[in-house]
Structure formats: structure tokens, C-alpha cells
Coordinates of C-alpha atoms and ligand atoms in Angstrom, one line a residue:
M1 CA -136.7 -36.6 -117.1
A2 CA -138.4 -39.5 -118.9
D3 CA -138.1 -39.5 -122.7
M4 CA -141.7 -38.8 -123.6
S5 CA -140.8 -38.9 -127.3
A6 CA -140.4 -42.7 -127.2
D7 CA -144.2 -42.9 -126.8
R8 CA -145.1 -41.1 -130.0
G9 CA -145.1 -42.3 -133.5
P10 CA -142.7 -41.3 -136.3
I11 CA -142.2 -37.6 -137.1
P12 CA -143.3 -37.0 -140.7
L13 CA -140.7 -35.7 -143.1
D14 CA -142.2 -33.9 -146.0
R15 CA -140.3 -33.8 -149.3
I16 CA -141.0 -31.1 -152.0
D17 CA -139.1 -30.0 -155.1
H18 CA -140.1 -26.4 -155.2
F19 CA -140.4 -23.3 -152.9
P20 CA -144.0 -23.0 -151.6
D21 CA -145.6 -19.7 -152.9
A22 CA -146.8 -19.0 -149.4
L23 CA -143.2 -18.4 -148.3
I24 CA -143.1 -15.1 -150.2
G25 CA -143.5 -12.3 -147.7
A26 CA -144.2 -14.7 -144.9
E27 CA -143.2 -14.2 -141.3
P28 CA -141.9 -16.8 -138.7
G29 CA -145.4 -17.0 -137.1
D30 CA -146.8 -18.3 -140.4
I31 CA -144.6 -21.3 -140.5
L32 CA -147.1 -24.1 -139.8
T33 CA -149.3 -22.9 -142.7
I34 CA -146.4 -23.3 -145.0
F35 CA -144.6 -26.3 -143.5
P36 CA -146.8 -28.3 -141.2
N37 CA -144.0 -30.8 -140.7
P38 CA -140.2 -30.8 -141.0
T39 CA -139.5 -30.6 -144.7
L40 CA -136.7 -31.3 -147.2
I41 CA -136.8 -28.9 -150.2
T42 CA -134.7 -29.9 -153.2
I43 CA -134.3 -27.3 -155.9
K44 CA -132.6 -28.2 -159.2
G45 CA -129.8 -25.9 -160.2
E46 CA -127.2 -25.7 -162.9
A47 CA -124.4 -27.5 -161.1
E48 CA -125.6 -30.8 -159.9
R49 CA -124.0 -31.4 -156.5
P50 CA -126.2 -29.5 -154.0
L51 CA -125.4 -27.0 -151.4
W52 CA -127.2 -28.1 -148.2
V53 CA -128.8 -25.3 -146.1
T54 CA -130.2 -26.3 -142.7
T55 CA -132.8 -24.0 -141.2
L56 CA -135.0 -23.8 -138.1
L57 CA -133.1 -26.2 -135.9
H58 CA -133.9 -23.8 -133.1
G59 CA -137.4 -22.4 -133.2
N60 CA -136.6 -19.0 -131.6
E61 CA -133.8 -18.2 -134.0
T62 CA -135.4 -16.4 -137.0
T63 CA -132.4 -15.6 -139.3
S64 CA -132.6 -18.9 -141.1
F65 CA -136.3 -18.3 -141.8
Y66 CA -135.5 -15.1 -143.5
V67 CA -132.7 -16.7 -145.5
L68 CA -135.1 -19.4 -146.6
R69 CA -137.7 -16.7 -147.6
A70 CA -135.0 -14.8 -149.5
L71 CA -134.0 -17.9 -151.4
A72 CA -137.6 -18.6 -152.3
E73 CA -138.0 -15.1 -153.6
R74 CA -134.9 -15.4 -155.8
Y75 CA -135.2 -19.0 -157.0
R76 CA -138.9 -19.8 -157.2
V77 CA -138.8 -19.3 -160.9
T78 CA -135.1 -19.0 -161.9
P79 CA -132.9 -22.0 -161.2
P80 CA -129.9 -21.3 -158.9
P81 CA -126.4 -21.7 -160.2
R82 CA -126.0 -24.9 -158.1
S83 CA -128.7 -27.3 -156.8
L84 CA -130.0 -26.5 -153.3
T85 CA -131.3 -28.8 -150.7
L86 CA -132.9 -27.1 -147.6
F87 CA -133.9 -28.8 -144.4
V88 CA -136.6 -27.0 -142.6
G89 CA -136.3 -28.3 -139.0
N90 CA -138.4 -27.6 -135.9
V91 CA -141.4 -25.9 -137.4
Q92 CA -143.5 -26.5 -134.2
A93 CA -140.9 -24.7 -132.1
M94 CA -140.8 -21.8 -134.4
A95 CA -144.6 -21.5 -134.3
A96 CA -144.3 -21.4 -130.5
G97 CA -141.3 -19.0 -130.6
V98 CA -139.1 -21.3 -128.5
R99 CA -135.8 -23.2 -129.0
H100 CA -137.7 -26.5 -128.7
L101 CA -141.0 -27.6 -127.2
P102 CA -140.8 -29.1 -123.7
E103 CA -141.5 -32.6 -125.0
Q104 CA -138.9 -32.3 -127.8
P105 CA -135.1 -32.7 -127.8
D106 CA -132.9 -29.9 -128.9
F107 CA -132.9 -30.3 -132.7
N108 CA -129.2 -29.6 -132.9
R109 CA -128.3 -32.3 -130.4
I110 CA -129.7 -35.3 -132.2
W111 CA -127.3 -35.8 -135.1
A112 CA -125.4 -38.8 -133.7
E113 CA -126.3 -42.3 -132.7
G114 CA -129.5 -42.6 -130.9
S115 CA -133.1 -43.9 -131.1
G116 CA -136.6 -42.5 -131.0
P117 CA -138.6 -40.6 -133.5
Y118 CA -136.4 -37.5 -133.6
H119 CA -133.2 -39.4 -134.2
D120 CA -135.1 -41.4 -136.9
L121 CA -136.1 -38.1 -138.5
V122 CA -132.5 -36.8 -138.8
H123 CA -131.2 -40.2 -139.8
Q124 CA -133.5 -39.9 -142.9
V125 CA -132.1 -36.4 -143.6
C126 CA -128.5 -37.7 -143.3
E127 CA -129.2 -40.7 -145.5
T128 CA -130.6 -38.4 -148.2
A129 CA -127.6 -36.1 -147.8
R130 CA -125.1 -38.9 -148.1
L131 CA -126.6 -40.1 -151.4
Q132 CA -126.6 -36.5 -152.8
I133 CA -122.9 -36.0 -151.9
P134 CA -123.3 -32.3 -151.0
F135 CA -120.9 -29.7 -152.3
A136 CA -121.0 -28.1 -148.8
S137 CA -123.3 -27.7 -145.8
I138 CA -124.4 -24.5 -144.1
D139 CA -126.4 -24.5 -140.9
I140 CA -127.8 -21.1 -139.8
H141 CA -128.2 -20.0 -136.2
N142 CA -128.5 -17.0 -133.9
N143 CA -126.9 -16.2 -130.5
S144 CA -129.0 -15.2 -127.5
G145 CA -126.3 -12.6 -126.5
S146 CA -124.6 -9.9 -128.4
N147 CA -121.7 -11.5 -130.4
P148 CA -119.9 -10.7 -133.5
H149 CA -120.8 -12.9 -136.5
Y150 CA -118.7 -16.1 -136.7
G151 CA -118.6 -19.5 -138.3
C152 CA -118.1 -22.8 -136.5
V153 CA -116.2 -25.6 -138.1
N154 CA -115.6 -29.2 -137.0
A155 CA -112.7 -30.1 -139.3
L156 CA -109.6 -28.1 -140.0
R157 CA -109.7 -28.9 -143.7
P158 CA -109.1 -26.1 -146.3
A159 CA -112.6 -26.2 -147.7
D160 CA -114.2 -26.0 -144.2
L161 CA -112.0 -23.1 -143.3
Q162 CA -112.7 -21.4 -146.6
L163 CA -116.4 -21.7 -145.9
A164 CA -115.9 -20.1 -142.5
A165 CA -113.8 -17.3 -143.9
M166 CA -116.4 -16.6 -146.6
F167 CA -118.8 -15.8 -143.8
A168 CA -116.7 -13.9 -141.3
D169 CA -113.2 -13.2 -140.1
L170 CA -113.9 -14.9 -136.8
G171 CA -114.3 -18.7 -136.4
V172 CA -114.7 -21.4 -133.8
F173 CA -113.5 -25.0 -134.0
Y174 CA -115.2 -27.5 -131.9
R175 CA -115.7 -31.3 -131.6
N176 CA -118.0 -31.2 -128.6
P177 CA -120.9 -31.5 -128.4
P178 CA -120.6 -34.3 -131.0
T179 CA -124.3 -34.4 -131.7
T180 CA -124.7 -31.3 -133.9
Q181 CA -125.8 -31.2 -137.6
S182 CA -122.5 -29.8 -138.7
I183 CA -120.4 -32.5 -137.1
A184 CA -122.6 -35.1 -138.7
F185 CA -122.3 -33.5 -142.1
S186 CA -118.6 -32.8 -141.8
N187 CA -118.2 -36.6 -142.0
F188 CA -119.1 -36.4 -145.7
C189 CA -118.8 -32.8 -146.9
P190 CA -117.3 -29.4 -145.9
A191 CA -119.6 -27.9 -143.3
V192 CA -120.0 -24.7 -141.3
T193 CA -122.5 -23.4 -138.7
V194 CA -123.0 -19.7 -139.1
E195 CA -123.9 -17.7 -136.0
C196 CA -125.6 -14.5 -137.3
G197 CA -125.9 -12.4 -134.1
R198 CA -129.2 -12.1 -132.4
S199 CA -132.5 -12.9 -134.1
G200 CA -133.5 -9.8 -136.2
D201 CA -130.0 -8.7 -136.8
Q202 CA -130.4 -7.5 -140.4
L203 CA -126.6 -7.6 -141.1
G204 CA -126.5 -11.2 -139.9
I205 CA -129.4 -12.1 -142.3
D206 CA -127.6 -10.3 -145.2
R207 CA -124.4 -12.0 -144.5
A208 CA -125.9 -15.5 -144.4
I209 CA -127.7 -14.9 -147.7
G210 CA -124.4 -13.6 -149.1
L211 CA -122.6 -16.7 -148.0
V212 CA -125.3 -19.0 -149.6
E213 CA -125.2 -17.0 -152.8
D214 CA -121.3 -17.1 -152.9
V215 CA -121.2 -20.8 -152.3
L216 CA -123.9 -21.4 -155.0
R217 CA -121.7 -19.6 -157.5
L218 CA -118.5 -21.4 -156.4
E219 CA -117.3 -24.0 -158.9
S220 CA -114.9 -25.6 -156.4
F221 CA -113.1 -24.8 -153.1
P222 CA -109.5 -23.6 -153.3
A223 CA -107.2 -26.5 -152.4
A224 CA -105.3 -24.2 -149.9
P225 CA -106.6 -22.9 -146.6
P226 CA -107.6 -19.2 -146.4
A227 CA -104.8 -16.6 -146.5
P228 CA -103.3 -15.8 -143.1
G229 CA -105.6 -13.3 -141.2
A230 CA -108.7 -14.2 -143.3
V231 CA -110.2 -16.0 -140.4
T232 CA -109.0 -16.1 -136.8
L233 CA -110.0 -19.4 -135.3
Y234 CA -110.7 -20.1 -131.6
H235 CA -111.4 -23.2 -129.7
T236 CA -113.3 -23.7 -126.5
L237 CA -111.3 -24.3 -123.3
A238 CA -114.2 -24.4 -120.8
S239 CA -117.6 -23.0 -119.9
V240 CA -118.4 -20.6 -117.1
V241 CA -121.4 -21.5 -115.0
I242 CA -123.0 -19.8 -112.0
D243 CA -123.4 -21.8 -108.7
P244 CA -127.0 -22.9 -108.7
K245 CA -127.3 -21.9 -105.1
C246 CA -126.3 -18.3 -105.8
T247 CA -128.7 -15.6 -107.1
F248 CA -127.3 -13.4 -109.8
G249 CA -128.1 -10.3 -111.8
F250 CA -126.4 -7.7 -114.0
D251 CA -125.7 -4.4 -112.2
D252 CA -127.9 -5.6 -109.4
E253 CA -126.5 -5.0 -105.9
T254 CA -129.2 -7.1 -104.3
A255 CA -128.0 -10.2 -106.2
G256 CA -125.6 -12.7 -104.5
L257 CA -123.5 -12.5 -107.7
N258 CA -123.6 -9.0 -109.3
L259 CA -122.2 -9.3 -112.8
R260 CA -121.0 -6.1 -114.5
A261 CA -123.6 -4.7 -116.9
D262 CA -121.3 -4.4 -119.9
L263 CA -120.1 -8.0 -119.7
E264 CA -121.5 -8.8 -123.2
D265 CA -119.1 -6.3 -124.7
F266 CA -116.3 -8.8 -123.8
N267 CA -117.5 -11.3 -126.3
F268 CA -114.5 -12.4 -128.4
S269 CA -112.2 -9.7 -127.0
D270 CA -108.9 -10.7 -125.5
L271 CA -109.1 -9.7 -121.8
P272 CA -106.0 -9.1 -119.7
A273 CA -105.6 -10.7 -116.3
D274 CA -107.2 -8.9 -113.4
T275 CA -110.3 -7.9 -115.3
V276 CA -113.2 -7.5 -112.9
W277 CA -116.2 -9.7 -113.8
A278 CA -118.5 -9.4 -110.8
T279 CA -118.8 -8.7 -107.2
T280 CA -120.0 -11.5 -104.9
Q281 CA -121.7 -12.0 -101.5
C282 CA -121.8 -15.8 -102.1
P283 CA -119.9 -17.9 -99.6
Q284 CA -117.9 -19.9 -102.2
D285 CA -117.0 -19.8 -105.9
A286 CA -120.1 -18.2 -107.4
L287 CA -118.5 -18.3 -110.9
R288 CA -117.2 -21.8 -111.8
V289 CA -115.1 -22.8 -114.8
I290 CA -115.8 -26.4 -116.0
D291 CA -114.1 -28.0 -119.0
E292 CA -115.8 -30.5 -121.4
H293 CA -114.8 -33.4 -119.2
G294 CA -116.5 -31.9 -116.1
H295 CA -113.2 -30.9 -114.5
D296 CA -113.4 -27.8 -112.3
L297 CA -110.8 -25.3 -113.6
T298 CA -112.0 -22.3 -111.6
D299 CA -108.8 -21.6 -109.8
E300 CA -106.9 -21.4 -113.0
F301 CA -109.1 -18.7 -114.4
F302 CA -110.7 -16.6 -111.6
R303 CA -109.7 -15.4 -108.2
C304 CA -111.5 -13.4 -105.5
D305 CA -110.0 -10.0 -104.5
G306 CA -112.1 -8.8 -101.6
D307 CA -115.7 -9.0 -102.9
E308 CA -114.5 -8.8 -106.5
I309 CA -114.1 -11.7 -108.9
K310 CA -111.2 -11.1 -111.3
S311 CA -109.7 -13.1 -114.1
R312 CA -106.4 -14.6 -113.0
R313 CA -105.0 -14.8 -116.6
A314 CA -105.6 -13.5 -120.1
I315 CA -108.8 -15.0 -121.5
T316 CA -111.2 -14.6 -124.4
P317 CA -114.8 -15.1 -123.4
A318 CA -117.5 -15.8 -126.0
M319 CA -121.2 -16.2 -126.2
I320 CA -121.8 -14.3 -122.9
T321 CA -125.6 -14.0 -122.5
H322 CA -127.8 -12.0 -120.2
D323 CA -130.7 -14.5 -120.7
A324 CA -131.3 -16.0 -117.2
D325 CA -132.8 -19.2 -118.6
V326 CA -129.9 -19.8 -120.9
I327 CA -127.5 -19.1 -118.1
R328 CA -129.2 -21.6 -115.7
Q329 CA -129.8 -24.3 -118.4
D330 CA -126.5 -24.0 -120.2
C331 CA -123.9 -21.5 -119.1
L332 CA -122.9 -17.8 -118.7
C333 CA -120.3 -18.0 -121.5
Y334 CA -117.4 -20.0 -122.9
L335 CA -113.7 -19.3 -122.5
M336 CA -111.8 -19.5 -125.8
E337 CA -108.2 -19.6 -127.0
P338 CA -106.9 -19.0 -130.5
I339 CA -105.7 -22.1 -132.3
Ligands
ZN401 ZN1 -129.2 -22.2 -132.6

């Protein structure tokens, strides 16, 4: 697809030094009346080096909006214990209730080298961050499927692992894709991406607010990594995709690939070999396993037994989704392994 964004002018980046009053009691649908453009909010706190909080990189994920609103309610008048900088990202996508608009890139895939107005926007954000030397960076997201809460890190340094452990006892380490906000920020400060369950998950919102509050109060990170067992860290081996020629459904006997209805319950659970994932009427591998280099690893992970597709070895799936668009555009799930 042609890059339409090259034709448009620069994306404005608004900069303010206070929480807008209109945030109090606001809902995601109000976003453009509060922030007509992507915005950097700098709030002066007692400790100087700021905590960076990134919000709204994906417009259909509402937890970060509610964290932003809660911080506005707490710190509109009273200064926080540490300075705060918040980036409010894809406000247009939130107004439309979508991950990103059709003519936009994914706002969490533009944080590396690149050109065009959206790359220019995040370059300005990164330059501001580098000058501020952040204490830490937290980027807040939701999953489209039912997953436990977990933090993603991009460096195995004590401070990054402490950040992940402060959020949840489950973590993911990744270096690919290399174009995310947290990879960019991990080049100059401890960074975590928190996955707070589905949009609307109140426990996820409360946990994310709790993490921000805890980091705001932290004077320094412990020099040692978290205690054993404080966070179990996984890394991604491969993703599972569905053959584009094959129809699919969950508990749908008319579909070419009939995935079991309770598949989402497998997220982050260690499954034994011979677990049935689906039944298939498709002529060839309907479920394919592809690693980050594009290599096909299907035979290592799955086998057909009659019309059943079973796992060939013990595996830990994560981020299984029922969302057909996400499955077609991205993948059904990832296969993980503890580090
Ligand atoms: Zn997201």
C-alpha cells in the first residue's frame, strides 16, 4: 500500500505544563475536545528526573486514558513526588475507537529510523525525552484477548526487571519488533510496556495506576534484579498464523479450521504435548508456526492426528485472541518459552 502519510504536512505536537481541567470525569470519546493533537504534558514534581508515561498509542485501548484521567485528578493541584511527563499519542484513533486510522501507521511501530510526518512526531518526543534523562518509562496497553496482566521489557537489566516485577509476576522479554516505544526508550532509561488485560478491565487500570504511583515514590531502583520468583520472564519463539486460504471459527463445525472454544484459557499456561487445539478439514497445514525470521516451524510444534491438530511438544501460548481481524492481520497467538 502506498504511504499516504508522505503527502501530508507535519503532525502538530502540543506541549502543555498542566493537566487540562476537561480531563476530570472525561471519557475516551471526549478525547479530541481535550487533546486535539498528540500532546506532551510535563508536570513538575518534587524529584526532578521525570517518570515518562506513554498513553494512547493504540486508539482502541482505553486503560491508558483512565490512568491519565486518574493522574489528572490526583495531581492537578498537588505536585507529584516525582516529575511526570506524559505523551498522549493517537488521539484521532481514540476518537474513532480504532487501533489506528487507515491512513495512519501503527503508533507503536514508528519508534525507530524512518521518515514521514509520524516518524518526525515521535523523533520530537524522543529528543525531548533524551534531554530530560527520564527516571523510567511506562507505556500502557491492552490485549485484544483474555490474558493475565504482564509487563514487557527489552533489556535484562535489574531496573527494567524491577519495573516489570512491580507491575505483575509475569513478564515478556522481546527485541522484535524493534520499532516500539519501549525499545526506543530502553536505549536511555529503564522501560516497561504494561499489558493490562482487555480494555475496561478495572483491575488492569488499578494496577497500572498503582505502578505509576509506586515509581513516582521510588527514590532509586535497587541495584539487584528482583528476588527469584518475583517475575517469571518468557520470550517469544514464534507466532501461530492461520492459512489465509482456510476459513476458521471457534467451536464452529462449518469452518475449515474449528478452533476449540476455550483456547484463550491457555494464555500463559504451560501446555503438555498432545493438547488438541482444533479440528481441521483443510487440505494442508491450517495452523502454521512462523518464527521472527519467517522460517516455518510448524512441524516442530504441531501434528495432525486424524482431523485433530495437536501440539507435538510442551508449549506456552500467549496473546491468543478470538478477534478475527487481529488473527488475519497479525496472528492467532505467540508461542513462548521461559528464559
Ligand atoms: Zn496496544
